[in-house]
Amino acid sequence: MKKILHLLLIAGALGSISAHAQSKFEGAYGQIGIGYESVAPSTSTSVTYGGVGIPTNLNLSNSNSFAGTVTLGYAAAINKDFLLGIGAEYSPIAGQSQNMTVSLLGTTASAGSYQKKNSYNVFISPGMAVGSDGLAYAKVGYTGASISIDTGETTNYTGYSLGLGYKQFFSGNWYGFGELNYASYGNQTSTQSAVVAGRTLTTSITSSANVTNLLVGVGYKF
């Protein structure tokens, strides 16, 4: 009877070690990613003068540029095959400046330029082990960014983010990863009024943006 109990205890210990060995991504981690990003802004414009609407359209060109992120996070093992992570990432690299044009009464003119800056993302990340060294995962998060125009005005946006990725250990605690991420930034409205020739001129601009990036990089599991 004692021998059977000893064998059961040994088997249980070995099983525990084996299960833990299959959760190599459990714990804190940090990573750096670089890649490509596309920013697609959209606007709707309303202009009235003395209560009369003036057909106006503000257009912002898409911005396609180099992208980079720095991420810190933690993953907890639900069981030997599934993990649930949390993390926060920041993009220190500003996007490429792109042109804005305004069409007013049939005439199109330059309205300056804009640039996306200081984006961040706080997310949860469910993942599934792939073999002993890989992890496929998804991301769902809350994201924010600022868009500045060349006159110095800055508008802050918030929204949601979605992502898919894969990580693979290649040496010790070092791993490589690839991600595809999407962010949708909700509407922001700016309204300005001024008196011109005795009548009120009111301009209202509602803007939003969708951002997609593709990243590859390296990380370290602490």
CSV table of N, CA and C in Angstrom, one decimal, residues 86-170:
chain,number,residue,atom,x,y,z
A,86,ILE,N,-2.5,40.3,-19.5
A,86,ILE,CA,-2.9,41.7,-19.5
A,86,ILE,C,-1.6,42.5,-19.9
A,87,GLY,N,-1.8,43.7,-20.5
A,87,GLY,CA,-0.6,44.4,-20.9
A,87,GLY,C,-0.9,45.8,-21.3
A,88,ALA,N,0.2,46.6,-21.4
A,88,ALA,CA,0.1,48.0,-21.9
A,88,ALA,C,1.2,48.3,-22.8
A,89,GLU,N,0.9,49.0,-23.9
A,89,GLU,CA,1.9,49.3,-24.9
A,89,GLU,C,1.8,50.8,-25.3
A,90,TYR,N,2.9,51.3,-25.7
A,90,TYR,CA,3.0,52.7,-26.1
A,90,TYR,C,3.8,52.8,-27.4
A,91,SER,N,3.4,53.7,-28.3
A,91,SER,CA,4.0,53.9,-29.6
A,91,SER,C,4.7,55.2,-29.5
A,92,PRO,N,6.1,55.2,-29.4
A,92,PRO,CA,6.8,56.5,-29.3
A,92,PRO,C,7.1,57.2,-30.6
A,93,ILE,N,6.8,56.5,-31.7
A,93,ILE,CA,7.1,57.0,-33.0
A,93,ILE,C,5.9,57.7,-33.6
A,94,ALA,N,6.0,58.9,-34.0
A,94,ALA,CA,4.9,59.7,-34.6
A,94,ALA,C,4.7,59.2,-36.1
A,95,GLY,N,3.5,59.3,-36.5
A,95,GLY,CA,3.2,58.9,-37.9
A,95,GLY,C,3.7,60.0,-38.9
A,96,GLN,N,3.6,59.6,-40.1
A,96,GLN,CA,4.1,60.6,-41.2
A,96,GLN,C,3.0,61.7,-41.3
A,97,SER,N,3.4,62.9,-41.5
A,97,SER,CA,2.5,64.0,-41.7
A,97,SER,C,1.9,63.9,-43.1
A,98,GLN,N,0.6,64.2,-43.1
A,98,GLN,CA,-0.2,64.1,-44.4
A,98,GLN,C,-1.0,65.3,-44.6
A,99,ASN,N,-1.4,65.6,-45.8
A,99,ASN,CA,-2.1,66.8,-46.2
A,99,ASN,C,-3.5,66.8,-45.9
A,100,MET,N,-4.1,68.0,-45.6
A,100,MET,CA,-5.5,68.2,-45.5
A,100,MET,C,-5.9,69.2,-46.5
A,101,THR,N,-7.1,69.0,-47.1
A,101,THR,CA,-7.6,70.0,-48.1
A,101,THR,C,-9.1,70.3,-47.7
A,102,VAL,N,-9.5,71.5,-48.1
A,102,VAL,CA,-10.9,71.9,-47.8
A,102,VAL,C,-11.5,72.4,-49.1
A,103,SER,N,-12.7,71.9,-49.4
A,103,SER,CA,-13.5,72.3,-50.5
A,103,SER,C,-14.6,73.2,-50.1
A,104,LEU,N,-14.7,74.4,-50.5
A,104,LEU,CA,-15.7,75.4,-50.1
A,104,LEU,C,-16.2,76.1,-51.3
A,105,LEU,N,-17.5,76.0,-51.5
A,105,LEU,CA,-18.2,76.7,-52.7
A,105,LEU,C,-17.5,76.3,-54.0
A,106,GLY,N,-17.2,75.0,-54.1
A,106,GLY,CA,-16.6,74.5,-55.4
A,106,GLY,C,-15.1,74.8,-55.5
A,107,THR,N,-14.5,75.4,-54.6
A,107,THR,CA,-13.0,75.7,-54.6
A,107,THR,C,-12.3,74.8,-53.6
A,108,THR,N,-11.2,74.2,-54.0
A,108,THR,CA,-10.4,73.3,-53.2
A,108,THR,C,-9.1,74.0,-52.8
A,109,ALA,N,-8.7,74.0,-51.6
A,109,ALA,CA,-7.5,74.7,-51.2
A,109,ALA,C,-6.8,73.8,-50.1
A,110,SER,N,-5.5,74.1,-49.9
A,110,SER,CA,-4.8,73.4,-48.8
A,110,SER,C,-5.3,73.9,-47.4
A,111,ALA,N,-5.4,72.9,-46.5
A,111,ALA,CA,-5.8,73.2,-45.1
A,111,ALA,C,-4.7,72.8,-44.1
A,112,GLY,N,-3.5,72.6,-44.6
A,112,GLY,CA,-2.4,72.3,-43.7
A,112,GLY,C,-2.1,70.8,-43.7
A,113,SER,N,-1.6,70.3,-42.6
A,113,SER,CA,-1.3,68.9,-42.5
A,113,SER,C,-1.6,68.4,-41.1
A,114,TYR,N,-1.7,67.1,-40.9
A,114,TYR,CA,-1.9,66.4,-39.6
A,114,TYR,C,-0.9,65.3,-39.4
A,115,GLN,N,-0.8,64.9,-38.1
A,115,GLN,CA,0.1,63.8,-37.7
A,115,GLN,C,-0.4,63.1,-36.5
A,116,LYS,N,-0.4,61.8,-36.5
A,116,LYS,CA,-0.8,61.0,-35.4
A,116,LYS,C,0.4,60.8,-34.4
A,117,LYS,N,0.2,61.0,-33.1
A,117,LYS,CA,1.2,60.9,-32.1
A,117,LYS,C,0.7,60.2,-30.9
A,118,ASN,N,1.7,59.7,-30.1
A,118,ASN,CA,1.5,59.3,-28.7
A,118,ASN,C,0.3,58.3,-28.5
A,119,SER,N,0.3,57.3,-29.3
A,119,SER,CA,-0.8,56.3,-29.1
A,119,SER,C,-0.4,55.2,-28.1
A,120,TYR,N,-1.4,54.8,-27.4
A,120,TYR,CA,-1.2,53.8,-26.3
A,120,TYR,C,-2.4,52.8,-26.4
A,121,ASN,N,-2.2,51.6,-25.7
A,121,ASN,CA,-3.2,50.6,-25.7
A,121,ASN,C,-3.1,49.8,-24.4
A,122,VAL,N,-4.2,49.6,-23.7
A,122,VAL,CA,-4.2,48.7,-22.6
A,122,VAL,C,-5.1,47.5,-22.9
A,123,PHE,N,-4.7,46.3,-22.8
A,123,PHE,CA,-5.4,45.2,-23.3
A,123,PHE,C,-5.4,43.9,-22.5
A,124,ILE,N,-6.3,43.0,-22.7
A,124,ILE,CA,-6.3,41.7,-22.2
A,124,ILE,C,-6.0,40.8,-23.4
A,125,SER,N,-5.4,39.6,-23.1
A,125,SER,CA,-4.9,38.8,-24.2
A,125,SER,C,-5.0,37.3,-23.9
A,126,PRO,N,-6.1,36.7,-24.3
A,126,PRO,CA,-6.2,35.2,-24.2
A,126,PRO,C,-5.3,34.5,-25.2
A,127,GLY,N,-4.7,33.4,-24.8
A,127,GLY,CA,-3.7,32.7,-25.6
A,127,GLY,C,-3.8,31.2,-25.5
A,128,MET,N,-3.4,30.5,-26.5
A,128,MET,CA,-3.4,29.1,-26.6
A,128,MET,C,-2.0,28.6,-26.9
A,129,ALA,N,-1.5,27.6,-26.2
A,129,ALA,CA,-0.2,27.1,-26.4
A,129,ALA,C,-0.1,26.3,-27.7
A,130,VAL,N,1.0,26.5,-28.5
A,130,VAL,CA,1.2,25.8,-29.7
A,130,VAL,C,2.5,25.0,-29.5
A,131,GLY,N,2.4,23.7,-29.3
A,131,GLY,CA,3.6,22.9,-28.9
A,131,GLY,C,4.1,23.4,-27.5
A,132,SER,N,5.4,23.3,-27.3
A,132,SER,CA,6.0,23.7,-26.0
A,132,SER,C,6.6,25.0,-26.1
A,133,ASP,N,6.8,25.6,-27.3
A,133,ASP,CA,7.5,26.9,-27.4
A,133,ASP,C,6.7,28.0,-28.1
A,134,GLY,N,5.5,27.7,-28.5
A,134,GLY,CA,4.7,28.7,-29.2
A,134,GLY,C,3.4,29.1,-28.5
A,135,LEU,N,2.9,30.3,-28.9
A,135,LEU,CA,1.7,30.8,-28.3
A,135,LEU,C,0.9,31.6,-29.3
A,136,ALA,N,-0.3,31.2,-29.7
A,136,ALA,CA,-1.2,32.0,-30.5
A,136,ALA,C,-2.1,32.8,-29.6
A,137,TYR,N,-2.4,34.0,-29.9
A,137,TYR,CA,-3.1,34.8,-28.9
A,137,TYR,C,-4.0,35.9,-29.7
A,138,ALA,N,-5.0,36.4,-29.0
A,138,ALA,CA,-5.8,37.5,-29.4
A,138,ALA,C,-5.6,38.7,-28.4
A,139,LYS,N,-6.0,39.9,-28.9
A,139,LYS,CA,-5.9,41.1,-28.0
A,139,LYS,C,-7.2,41.9,-28.1
A,140,VAL,N,-7.7,42.3,-27.0
A,140,VAL,CA,-8.9,43.2,-26.9
A,140,VAL,C,-8.5,44.3,-26.0
A,141,GLY,N,-8.6,45.6,-26.4
A,141,GLY,CA,-8.1,46.6,-25.5
A,141,GLY,C,-8.8,48.0,-25.7
A,142,TYR,N,-8.4,48.9,-24.8
A,142,TYR,CA,-8.8,50.3,-24.8
A,142,TYR,C,-7.6,51.1,-25.3
A,143,THR,N,-7.8,51.9,-26.3
A,143,THR,CA,-6.7,52.6,-26.9
A,143,THR,C,-6.9,54.1,-27.0
A,144,GLY,N,-5.9,54.9,-27.1
A,144,GLY,CA,-5.9,56.3,-27.3
A,144,GLY,C,-4.8,56.8,-28.1
A,145,ALA,N,-5.0,58.0,-28.7
A,145,ALA,CA,-4.0,58.6,-29.5
A,145,ALA,C,-4.3,60.1,-29.7
A,146,SER,N,-3.3,60.9,-30.1
A,146,SER,CA,-3.6,62.3,-30.4
A,146,SER,C,-3.2,62.6,-31.8
A,147,ILE,N,-4.0,63.5,-32.4
A,147,ILE,CA,-3.7,63.9,-33.8
A,147,ILE,C,-3.5,65.4,-33.7
A,148,SER,N,-2.3,65.9,-34.2
A,148,SER,CA,-2.0,67.3,-34.2
A,148,SER,C,-2.0,67.8,-35.6
A,149,ILE,N,-2.4,69.1,-35.7
A,149,ILE,CA,-2.3,69.7,-37.0
A,149,ILE,C,-1.2,70.8,-37.0
A,150,ASP,N,-0.8,71.3,-38.1
A,150,ASP,CA,0.4,72.1,-38.2
A,150,ASP,C,0.2,73.5,-37.6
A,151,THR,N,-1.0,73.8,-37.2
A,151,THR,CA,-1.3,75.1,-36.5
A,151,THR,C,-1.0,75.0,-35.0
A,152,GLY,N,-0.8,73.8,-34.6
A,152,GLY,CA,-0.5,73.5,-33.1
A,152,GLY,C,-1.7,73.0,-32.4
A,153,GLU,N,-2.8,72.9,-33.0
A,153,GLU,CA,-4.0,72.3,-32.3
A,153,GLU,C,-3.9,70.8,-32.2
A,154,THR,N,-4.2,70.2,-31.1
A,154,THR,CA,-4.2,68.7,-30.9
A,154,THR,C,-5.5,68.2,-30.4
A,155,THR,N,-6.0,67.1,-30.9
A,155,THR,CA,-7.2,66.5,-30.5
A,155,THR,C,-6.9,65.1,-30.0
A,156,ASN,N,-7.4,64.7,-28.8
A,156,ASN,CA,-7.2,63.4,-28.3
A,156,ASN,C,-8.3,62.5,-28.6
A,157,TYR,N,-8.0,61.3,-29.0
A,157,TYR,CA,-9.0,60.3,-29.4
A,157,TYR,C,-8.9,59.1,-28.5
A,158,THR,N,-10.0,58.4,-28.2
A,158,THR,CA,-10.0,57.1,-27.6
A,158,THR,C,-10.9,56.1,-28.3
A,159,GLY,N,-10.7,54.8,-28.1
A,159,GLY,CA,-11.6,53.9,-28.8
A,159,GLY,C,-11.2,52.4,-28.3
A,160,TYR,N,-11.4,51.5,-29.2
A,160,TYR,CA,-11.2,50.1,-28.9
A,160,TYR,C,-10.1,49.5,-29.9
A,161,SER,N,-9.5,48.4,-29.4
A,161,SER,CA,-8.5,47.8,-30.3
A,161,SER,C,-8.7,46.3,-30.3
A,162,LEU,N,-8.3,45.7,-31.4
A,162,LEU,CA,-8.4,44.2,-31.6
A,162,LEU,C,-7.0,43.8,-32.2
A,163,GLY,N,-6.6,42.6,-31.9
A,163,GLY,CA,-5.4,42.1,-32.5
A,163,GLY,C,-5.3,40.6,-32.5
A,164,LEU,N,-4.4,40.1,-33.3
A,164,LEU,CA,-4.1,38.7,-33.4
A,164,LEU,C,-2.5,38.6,-33.5
A,165,GLY,N,-2.0,37.6,-32.8
A,165,GLY,CA,-0.5,37.4,-32.9
A,165,GLY,C,0.0,36.0,-32.6
A,166,TYR,N,1.3,35.9,-32.7
A,166,TYR,CA,1.9,34.6,-32.5
A,166,TYR,C,3.3,34.8,-31.9
A,167,LYS,N,3.7,34.1,-30.8
A,167,LYS,CA,5.0,34.2,-30.2
A,167,LYS,C,5.7,32.8,-30.3
A,168,GLN,N,7.0,32.9,-30.4
A,168,GLN,CA,7.8,31.6,-30.5
A,168,GLN,C,9.1,31.8,-29.8
A,169,PHE,N,9.4,31.0,-28.8
A,169,PHE,CA,10.7,31.0,-28.2
A,169,PHE,C,11.8,30.6,-29.1
A,170,PHE,N,12.9,31.3,-29.1
A,170,PHE,CA,14.0,30.8,-30.0
A,170,PHE,C,15.3,30.6,-29.2
